[in-house]
Amino acid sequence: MNNDGMLSVRHLSKSYTRGVVRRQRVDAVKDVSFSIPAGTAMGIAGNSGCGKSTIARMIMGLIPPDDGAVFLDGRQISGLKAGEMKTVRRQIQIIFQHPESSLDPRRKIIESVLEAMEIHGVKQGRAQREARVEELFEMLGLHTRLFQRYPHQISGGEAQRIVIARALTLEPKVLILDEPTSMLDASIQAHILTLLKTLQEALGLTYLLISHDLEVLCWFCDRIGIMTGGALIETGTRTEILEKPEQPFTKKLVESFFAF
Amino acid sequence: MMKRQKTENQIRTDQDKIKIDAGHVMAALLLVFILLVSLFAPLLAPYDPYQLDMRHALEPPCAAHLLGTDAIGRDVLSRIMYGGRQSLLLAAAATGLSMTLGCIIGMIAGYFGGKTDLVITAVSNVFQGIPGMTMMIAIAGLMGSGVTSMLLALVITSWVGFSRLVRGEVMKLKQEYFVEGLKGLGAGNMRILLLHIGPNLIGSILIIFATRIASAMLSVASLSFLGLGLQPPTPDWGVMISDARTHFRQVPMLAIAPGVMIVLLSLSINILADALRDRLDVRADVVKGD
Ligand SMILES: Nc1ncnc2c1ncn2[C@@H]1O[C@H](COP(=O)(O)OP(=O)(O)OP(=O)(O)O)[C@@H](O)[C@H]1O
Ligand SMILES: [Mg+2]
């Protein structure tokens, strides 16, 4: 395991304590290491509660890891000070599972999208920024009439594409997608994943796609990691995972998805 | 802003959950009426509220004095018209200050959590435990009676109401995905608190602002009645009831008129606060998509 990929994590661990009276320790993530080469997509599959989102949050610096480190393009980004982290945030962006609640309910769509550029001082002036948003909306098949709407007035699929557009205004190198389509129905899911694939080729993005759906991962990703109980037990290419899984858990997971 | 208004109206008609309630309209009209009369008292009042006239003391209601005169011949109607000005202003100022203080403290506690929150919660519990009126009397006793000590007493006893609510709401909002999303974008705490969490709190803050202003009115009146707040000869409803004690049996109007005003005012504010709550709750549901 090396950290020369675009994004790599080494020995990441995180545990939570739960309960007030009887304190219980939950090892959400246990010693996870992987590395994603630039321009490729890595997938992480695993059942609910196995620690996938916790990894994503640690990579984003939203929660501090108990142990281990995160590297972006060879540079350690975990444990940075707030000011330094801000510049990192431009290069690595995350899309969450819940499109409807990913936008401030009291703000118009356009304001929410522009905010990313305002925070980082990308482009000068509102007109230029809006022009950029229009470009991205066009690319994602979104109508600009959505600009003046509020989050409760758009569909889940639209919301998710809007969040993707907002992330892209910062021209990130890495996108972390934490179950980006699991709340959407099948046809929209396929549409958004295809869009993301196109974007990857057009912009040379590096992806970390988190999903419990092995089928989606196999189609989308170059490499796939299998997680259970906080540990990354196996990683391999799609053929390796599908055809010669090493771990019994992986075998069971594959069978459950591709049982005939 | 216009656009937003329109969408809210659409939602309301869609849902048809809210009907215009005659009681709410009456309360609103009454409140507006009292506020207007208080505001324009100098133009509307038939007499100077301080003007004594011993020859016409303790007169029952008559054509010259519609509500009669008090023990030293001052026109009761004129004093009633003036009588809400100071207590309303005081109640508004005290509630405004409490709100500002409570919001700041509640936001810090709710957003940052951890030790900060523990300390703030412990302090709030102490303040919460003090019976409001006792505290006010104690402060008035210590600092002497007057406007400043009354203001201080009101703020000290009511900021906790705001900070508790704000803390709870902020803790809820903090869990929302959009807040995590903003952090992921690189937004700082100040931006998140002031531009995103703050505006999402306005509805709930308004509701308790309205209820608190009504109870602050009552507190001002009670303190003035006890001689700890506004002082005679100020034309004030609380002071007027206090003054009326000696002659209440001969001329009941002296106590009834200011008493009715206090009841009407706090009643109308409370009814409107309830109406506001219903309205905002419905919208909160719609916004969240439940
Ligand atoms: N803030 C927290 N406090 C305590 N325990 C937590 C916290 N966040 C997550 N956990 C626990 O850590 C474990 C991993 O959670 P995580 O959200 O990473 O799972 P996940 O793989 O993303 O699941 P899902 O597929 O349902 O999204 C779970 O057991 C969860 O209950
Ligand atoms: Mg998750």
XYZ file of C-alpha atoms and ligand atoms in Angstrom:
582
model
C 0.000 0.000 0.000
C 1.503 3.343 -1.007
C 0.238 6.877 -0.806
C 1.190 8.031 -4.270
C -2.358 7.847 -5.637
C -4.504 10.953 -6.008
C -6.269 10.040 -2.801
C -4.962 7.604 -0.259
C -5.772 6.733 3.294
C -3.479 4.825 5.638
C -4.476 2.958 8.757
C -7.624 5.029 9.287
C -9.478 4.145 12.463
C -12.419 5.614 14.281
C -14.472 4.411 17.207
C -17.510 5.918 18.846
C -18.751 5.480 22.365
C -22.455 5.020 22.650
C -24.873 4.999 25.529
C -24.772 7.058 28.683
C -25.257 4.479 31.404
C -23.654 1.441 29.849
C -20.956 2.912 27.666
C -20.293 0.837 24.622
C -17.440 1.212 22.183
C -18.247 0.860 18.508
C -15.309 0.428 16.157
C -16.837 2.187 13.173
C -13.649 1.994 11.065
C -10.721 -0.304 11.755
C -7.299 0.200 10.199
C -8.435 0.976 6.649
C -5.861 1.691 3.950
C -6.312 2.181 0.222
C -5.048 4.337 -2.593
C -6.868 5.628 -5.666
C -4.791 6.470 -8.758
C -5.633 9.792 -10.447
C -8.509 9.671 -12.900
C -9.854 6.337 -11.697
C -12.861 5.347 -9.659
C -12.711 3.232 -6.562
C -15.806 1.722 -5.016
C -16.500 0.665 -1.479
C -19.239 -1.855 -0.888
C -20.597 -3.071 2.410
C -23.714 -3.484 4.435
C -25.420 -0.714 6.312
C -23.468 0.421 9.357
C -20.139 -1.075 8.278
C -18.425 2.324 8.422
C -18.508 3.590 4.844
C -19.799 7.069 5.632
C -17.406 7.359 8.543
C -14.494 6.873 6.123
C -15.947 9.526 3.820
C -16.329 12.001 6.708
C -12.772 11.410 7.870
C -11.398 11.946 4.377
C -13.316 15.229 4.197
C -12.030 16.294 7.586
C -15.579 16.534 8.904
C -14.646 14.280 11.797
C -11.091 13.668 13.008
C -9.711 10.127 12.705
C -8.579 8.433 15.918
C -5.655 7.050 14.051
C -4.177 7.064 10.569
C -3.856 9.705 7.887
C -5.368 10.930 4.632
C -3.256 12.019 1.671
C -4.359 14.077 -1.292
C -1.946 14.010 -4.201
C 0.862 12.953 -1.867
C 0.197 15.640 0.745
C -1.179 14.807 4.139
C -4.528 16.537 4.642
C -5.679 15.029 7.908
C -5.004 17.106 10.983
C -4.603 20.374 9.068
C -5.562 23.688 10.625
C -8.897 25.190 9.621
C -7.321 27.730 7.263
C -5.226 25.154 5.429
C -8.136 22.747 5.291
C -10.179 25.345 3.463
C -7.838 25.299 0.467
C -7.982 21.507 0.475
C -11.766 21.608 0.379
C -11.621 23.113 -3.073
C -9.836 20.037 -4.368
C -11.915 17.386 -2.716
C -15.683 17.495 -2.574
C -18.368 15.204 -1.262
C -21.889 14.367 -2.401
C -24.140 12.940 0.283
C -26.919 10.433 0.215
C -29.774 12.812 0.983
C -30.330 15.159 -1.923
C -33.484 16.807 -0.550
C -31.856 17.908 2.662
C -28.456 18.780 1.214
C -29.552 22.342 0.471
C -30.528 25.107 2.882
C -34.363 25.073 2.796
C -34.515 28.869 3.079
C -32.238 29.676 0.185
C -32.936 29.806 -3.487
C -31.088 27.191 -5.505
C -28.899 29.741 -7.255
C -27.806 31.276 -3.958
C -26.856 27.866 -2.573
C -24.847 27.024 -5.669
C -23.092 30.396 -5.852
C -22.119 30.147 -2.218
C -19.389 27.596 -2.919
C -17.625 30.054 -5.219
C -18.196 32.912 -2.781
C -16.556 30.967 0.031
C -13.458 30.288 -2.011
C -13.388 33.503 -4.028
C -13.589 31.586 -7.307
C -14.142 33.989 -10.208
C -14.865 37.681 -9.889
C -18.350 39.031 -9.435
C -21.778 37.556 -9.582
C -22.227 37.671 -13.354
C -19.148 35.536 -14.021
C -20.105 33.116 -11.310
C -23.623 32.781 -12.608
C -22.288 32.153 -16.083
C -20.231 29.286 -14.690
C -23.274 27.827 -12.950
C -25.252 28.068 -16.183
C -22.519 26.114 -17.961
C -22.542 23.387 -15.350
C -26.343 23.222 -15.257
C -26.347 22.736 -19.007
C -23.743 19.996 -18.684
C -25.877 18.222 -16.072
C -29.109 18.645 -17.994
C -30.618 21.088 -15.513
C -32.834 23.970 -16.528
C -31.828 27.445 -15.357
C -35.431 28.132 -14.341
C -34.558 26.102 -11.237
C -32.340 29.005 -10.134
C -35.194 30.842 -8.479
C -36.772 27.837 -6.779
C -36.454 26.639 -3.211
C -35.255 23.126 -2.303
C -38.771 21.898 -1.520
C -39.826 22.822 -5.030
C -37.440 20.518 -6.885
C -37.196 16.757 -7.300
C -34.627 14.532 -5.624
C -32.855 13.870 -8.908
C -32.641 17.589 -9.619
C -31.402 18.279 -6.113
C -28.654 15.707 -6.443
C -27.503 17.123 -9.775
C -27.588 20.623 -8.290
C -25.370 19.489 -5.436
C -23.005 17.919 -7.977
C -22.976 21.170 -9.965
C -22.198 23.099 -6.788
C -19.263 20.815 -6.040
C -17.992 21.155 -9.595
C -17.966 24.976 -9.443
C -14.861 24.548 -7.303
C -13.150 22.408 -9.946
C -12.212 19.641 -7.506
C -9.806 16.843 -8.374
C -11.563 14.275 -6.235
C -15.264 13.633 -5.708
C -16.453 11.421 -2.903
C -19.896 10.047 -3.637
C -21.559 8.610 -0.542
C -24.520 6.634 -1.871
C -25.341 9.479 -4.225
C -28.294 7.718 -5.802
C -29.655 5.379 -3.167
C -32.593 7.680 -2.397
C -33.568 8.033 -6.047
C -35.574 5.728 -8.244
C -33.852 3.398 -10.681
C -34.102 5.393 -13.902
C -32.820 8.602 -12.314
C -30.107 6.603 -10.602
C -28.833 5.312 -13.954
C -29.067 8.782 -15.470
C -26.992 10.401 -12.730
C -24.378 7.664 -12.697
C -23.986 7.953 -16.458
C -23.590 11.703 -16.056
C -20.931 11.196 -13.419
C -19.097 8.799 -15.715
C -19.154 11.352 -18.534
C -17.931 14.047 -16.170
C -15.078 11.831 -15.076
C -13.868 11.475 -18.628
C -14.375 15.150 -19.457
C -12.744 16.551 -16.321
C -10.321 13.783 -15.356
C -11.917 13.394 -11.930
C -10.940 10.822 -9.350
C -13.898 9.153 -7.648
C -14.563 7.335 -4.453
C -18.022 5.825 -4.815
C -19.643 4.390 -1.738
C -22.611 2.105 -2.180
C -24.230 -1.002 -0.853
C -25.129 -1.932 -4.403
C -22.381 -4.142 -5.789
C -23.893 -4.115 -9.234
C -23.570 -0.337 -9.485
C -20.015 -0.458 -8.242
C -19.021 -3.149 -10.719
C -20.289 -1.072 -13.568
C -18.873 2.240 -12.332
C -15.541 1.496 -10.678
C -12.078 0.371 -11.675
C -11.379 -1.132 -8.287
C -13.717 -2.269 -5.553
C -13.159 -2.630 -1.847
C -15.349 -4.779 0.371
C -16.035 -3.635 3.923
C -17.570 -5.363 6.859
C -17.639 -4.429 10.516
C -15.395 -1.419 9.982
C -12.621 -3.280 8.205
C -11.716 -3.261 4.518
C -11.330 -6.997 4.039
C -10.582 -7.189 0.348
C -9.892 -4.964 -2.636
C -9.580 -5.931 -6.253
C -10.636 -5.190 -9.781
C -14.185 -5.958 -10.773
C -13.203 -9.335 -12.269
C -11.179 -10.260 -9.212
C -14.052 -9.491 -6.908
C -16.697 -11.128 -9.051
C -14.834 -14.181 -10.255
C -12.326 -15.104 -7.619
C -13.248 -13.517 -4.315
C -10.782 -14.413 -1.577
C -12.926 -13.809 1.465
C -16.012 -15.838 2.289
C -17.879 -12.574 3.064
C -17.128 -11.248 -0.415
C -18.294 -14.502 -1.938
C -21.569 -14.277 -0.039
C -22.045 -10.642 -1.026
C -21.400 -11.392 -4.700
C -23.782 -14.330 -4.603
C -26.505 -12.270 -2.991
C -26.296 -9.759 -5.818
C -25.826 -12.037 -8.762
C -27.815 -15.060 -7.747
C -29.681 -16.725 -10.548
C -38.912 38.270 -1.092
C -42.081 38.724 -3.132
C -41.500 35.375 -4.789
C -41.095 33.646 -1.463
C -44.291 35.192 -0.197
C -46.114 33.915 -3.198
C -44.876 30.363 -2.856
C -45.858 30.288 0.761
C -49.334 31.415 -0.136
C -49.568 28.735 -2.769
C -48.574 26.132 -0.265
C -51.141 27.393 2.151
C -53.963 27.209 -0.339
C -52.734 23.804 -1.506
C -52.747 22.411 1.942
C -55.775 24.362 3.059
C -54.663 23.753 6.610
C -55.042 27.348 7.669
C -58.305 29.189 7.696
C -58.689 32.787 8.614
C -59.958 32.656 12.163
C -62.345 35.389 13.341
C -60.745 35.332 16.789
C -57.313 35.963 15.311
C -58.628 38.860 13.265
C -60.264 40.406 16.320
C -57.079 39.988 18.325
C -55.051 41.596 15.560
C -57.472 44.505 15.256
C -57.504 44.999 18.999
C -53.719 44.967 19.195
C -53.380 47.405 16.333
C -55.995 49.628 17.935
C -54.206 49.667 21.295
C -50.851 50.298 19.651
C -52.203 53.145 17.535
C -53.952 54.788 20.479
C -50.783 54.506 22.560
C -48.657 55.860 19.740
C -50.946 58.810 19.037
C -51.990 59.438 22.629
C -50.613 63.001 22.599
C -52.925 63.793 19.684
C -55.937 61.796 20.840
C -56.064 62.355 24.579
C -58.701 64.929 25.563
C -56.681 66.146 28.583
C -53.126 66.364 29.790
C -52.608 63.110 31.768
C -50.691 64.974 34.473
C -53.133 67.865 34.845
C -54.670 67.908 38.360
C -58.055 69.424 38.983
C -59.041 69.059 42.629
C -62.512 70.515 42.060
C -63.378 67.566 39.810
C -61.717 64.756 41.756
C -63.224 61.266 41.811
C -65.943 62.047 39.336
C -67.829 59.126 37.845
C -67.896 58.814 34.036
C -69.654 61.806 32.458
C -69.624 63.690 29.180
C -66.568 65.775 30.059
C -64.637 62.809 31.426
C -65.760 59.638 29.657
C -64.054 57.383 32.206
C -64.300 59.782 35.109
C -61.428 61.326 37.068
C -59.063 60.016 39.729
C -58.399 61.103 43.326
C -56.642 64.282 42.239
C -58.921 65.061 39.355
C -56.838 63.725 36.443
C -58.783 62.497 33.413
C -58.788 58.677 33.488
C -59.355 58.276 29.736
C -56.308 60.386 28.938
C -54.210 58.462 31.423
C -55.418 55.175 29.925
C -54.401 56.359 26.478
C -50.939 57.219 27.712
C -50.794 54.278 30.093
C -49.501 51.632 27.664
C -46.668 53.646 26.161
C -43.966 53.173 28.740
C -44.784 49.604 29.667
C -45.007 48.559 26.024
C -41.688 50.193 25.245
C -40.096 48.641 28.303
C -41.506 45.214 27.558
C -40.339 45.436 23.946
C -36.871 46.618 24.937
C -36.498 43.967 27.614
C -37.729 41.206 25.324
C -35.512 42.426 22.497
C -32.469 42.418 24.748
C -33.333 39.004 26.177
C -33.778 37.677 22.681
C -30.413 38.976 21.497
C -28.601 37.652 24.525
C -30.474 34.338 24.504
C -29.894 33.793 20.788
C -26.170 34.397 20.999
C -25.751 32.148 24.023
C -28.076 29.450 22.686
C -26.355 29.390 19.302
C -22.935 28.997 20.870
C -24.123 26.219 23.182
C -26.044 24.354 20.509
C -23.507 24.678 17.733
C -20.266 24.029 19.549
C -21.665 21.561 22.079
C -19.231 19.761 24.372
C -17.834 21.561 27.396
C -19.062 24.973 26.265
C -22.574 23.593 26.181
C -22.227 21.926 29.585
C -21.172 25.186 31.218
C -23.867 27.226 29.516
C -26.543 24.666 30.347
C -25.487 24.613 33.989
C -25.686 28.413 34.173
C -29.065 28.420 32.407
C -30.408 25.892 34.874
C -29.542 28.203 37.725
C -31.347 31.104 36.067
C -34.241 28.870 35.099
C -34.642 27.829 38.729
C -35.103 31.352 40.010
C -38.774 32.333 40.197
C -39.136 35.323 37.882
C -41.077 37.626 40.142
C -38.863 36.960 43.150
C -35.791 37.769 41.105
C -37.329 40.976 39.857
C -38.306 42.089 43.320
C -34.820 41.235 44.582
C -33.129 43.267 41.869
C -35.491 46.187 42.282
C -34.772 45.983 45.999
C -31.015 45.934 45.496
C -30.688 48.543 42.796
C -33.584 50.686 43.832
C -36.789 50.802 41.867
C -36.779 52.332 38.445
C -36.626 51.689 34.768
C -33.037 50.387 34.611
C -33.429 47.831 37.352
C -36.733 46.700 35.906
C -35.106 46.257 32.487
C -32.224 44.359 34.037
C -34.562 42.162 36.050
C -36.644 41.345 32.981
C -33.606 40.467 30.878
C -32.030 38.343 33.593
C -35.190 36.330 34.058
C -36.122 35.818 30.443
C -32.990 35.256 28.346
C -32.992 31.587 29.327
C -36.296 31.032 27.538
C -34.683 32.132 24.291
C -31.343 30.406 24.766
C -33.002 27.056 25.560
C -35.137 27.130 22.485
C -32.325 28.334 20.241
C -29.917 25.734 21.627
C -32.372 22.942 20.918
C -33.151 24.153 17.415
C -29.494 24.659 16.574
C -28.667 21.154 17.770
C -31.352 19.817 15.454
C -30.285 21.963 12.510
C -26.638 21.087 13.012
C -27.510 17.469 12.211
C -29.085 18.421 8.907
C -27.200 17.282 5.880
C -27.086 20.750 4.439
C -24.970 21.943 7.341
C -22.534 19.083 6.896
C -22.569 19.857 3.188
C -21.615 23.466 3.894
C -18.733 22.355 6.077
C -17.643 20.084 3.267
C -17.706 23.080 0.922
C -15.355 24.910 3.244
C -17.836 27.270 4.916
C -16.648 28.598 8.281
C -18.621 28.384 11.513
C -19.574 32.063 11.398
C -20.996 31.743 7.913
C -22.940 28.627 8.826
C -24.296 30.125 12.040
C -25.217 33.566 10.778
C -26.244 32.913 7.190
C -27.751 29.447 7.403
C -28.714 28.412 10.904
C -29.855 31.876 11.989
C -32.432 32.407 9.237
C -33.813 28.940 9.866
C -34.515 29.922 13.471
C -36.474 33.095 12.814
C -39.893 31.426 12.926
C -39.489 29.779 16.299
C -37.814 32.858 17.764
C -40.697 35.052 16.636
C -43.178 32.815 18.385
C -41.534 33.075 21.763
C -40.770 36.728 21.209
C -44.504 37.315 20.978
C -45.367 35.248 24.052
C -42.555 36.770 26.062
C -43.515 40.308 25.222
C -46.970 39.620 26.642
C -45.566 38.234 29.876
C -43.051 41.086 30.080
C -45.996 43.515 29.835
C -47.623 41.765 32.759
C -44.383 41.838 34.746
C -43.958 45.558 34.144
C -47.524 46.155 35.251
C -47.093 43.990 38.348
C -43.818 45.628 39.354
C -45.316 49.069 38.848
C -48.336 48.025 40.882
C -45.980 46.977 43.674
C -44.253 50.338 43.427
C -41.033 48.784 42.114
C -41.303 49.758 38.495
C -42.680 52.873 36.904
C -43.398 55.506 39.519
C -46.341 57.855 40.052
C -47.295 60.240 38.600
C -46.371 58.411 35.372
C -49.549 57.552 33.519
C -49.173 53.786 33.465
C -51.752 51.040 33.842
C -49.881 49.284 36.647
C -49.321 52.531 38.519
C -52.963 53.484 37.969
C -54.244 50.261 39.530
C -51.898 50.822 42.439
C -53.165 54.401 42.859
C -56.751 53.203 42.682
C -56.474 51.048 45.790
C -57.668 53.715 48.200
C -60.693 54.809 46.192
C -61.568 51.580 44.473
C -64.832 51.147 46.368
C -66.166 54.605 45.529
C -65.002 54.693 41.907
C -64.353 51.152 40.665
C -63.595 52.493 37.174
C -60.199 53.691 38.455
C -59.005 50.090 38.711
C -61.253 48.453 36.138
C -60.178 50.613 33.178
C -56.411 49.953 33.432
C -57.061 46.326 34.449
C -59.162 45.714 31.349
C -56.452 47.287 29.190
C -53.774 45.010 30.598
C -55.945 41.941 30.078
C -56.958 42.926 26.530
C -53.412 43.653 25.504
C -51.836 40.487 26.832
C -54.755 38.410 25.599
C -54.500 39.761 22.072
C -50.731 39.236 21.970
C -51.094 35.676 23.247
C -53.787 34.813 20.740
C -51.645 36.160 17.929
C -48.614 34.263 19.176
C -50.657 31.067 18.994
C -51.832 31.909 15.513
C -48.241 32.559 14.489
C -47.215 29.194 15.892
C -49.867 27.352 13.890
C -48.900 29.139 10.733
C -45.163 28.610 11.080
C -45.530 24.992 12.086
C -47.437 24.194 8.943
C -44.788 25.824 6.847
C -42.004 24.026 8.656
C -43.654 20.739 7.695
C -43.935 21.776 4.096
C -40.335 22.922 3.881
C -39.078 19.697 5.341
C -41.314 17.786 2.946
C -43.026 15.707 5.584
N -21.937 10.119 15.538
C -21.954 8.798 15.845
N -22.019 8.408 17.136
C -22.020 7.102 17.468
N -21.969 6.096 16.579
C -21.903 6.413 15.270
C -21.890 7.783 14.833
N -21.835 7.800 13.474
C -21.798 6.504 13.095
N -21.837 5.676 14.156
C -21.801 4.196 14.120
O -20.664 3.814 13.370
C -20.970 2.734 12.517
C -20.660 3.078 11.079
O -21.540 4.079 10.627
P -21.526 4.637 9.142
O -22.489 5.753 9.043
O -20.143 4.909 8.733
O -22.094 3.385 8.338
P -22.397 3.239 6.790
O -21.583 2.101 6.306
O -22.258 4.516 6.084
O -23.913 2.791 6.816
P -25.087 3.128 5.749
O -24.901 2.216 4.604
O -26.330 2.791 6.526
O -24.990 4.574 5.414
C -22.418 2.372 12.776
O -22.461 1.310 13.686
C -22.977 3.628 13.377
O -24.027 3.290 14.259
Mg -23.632 5.894 5.107
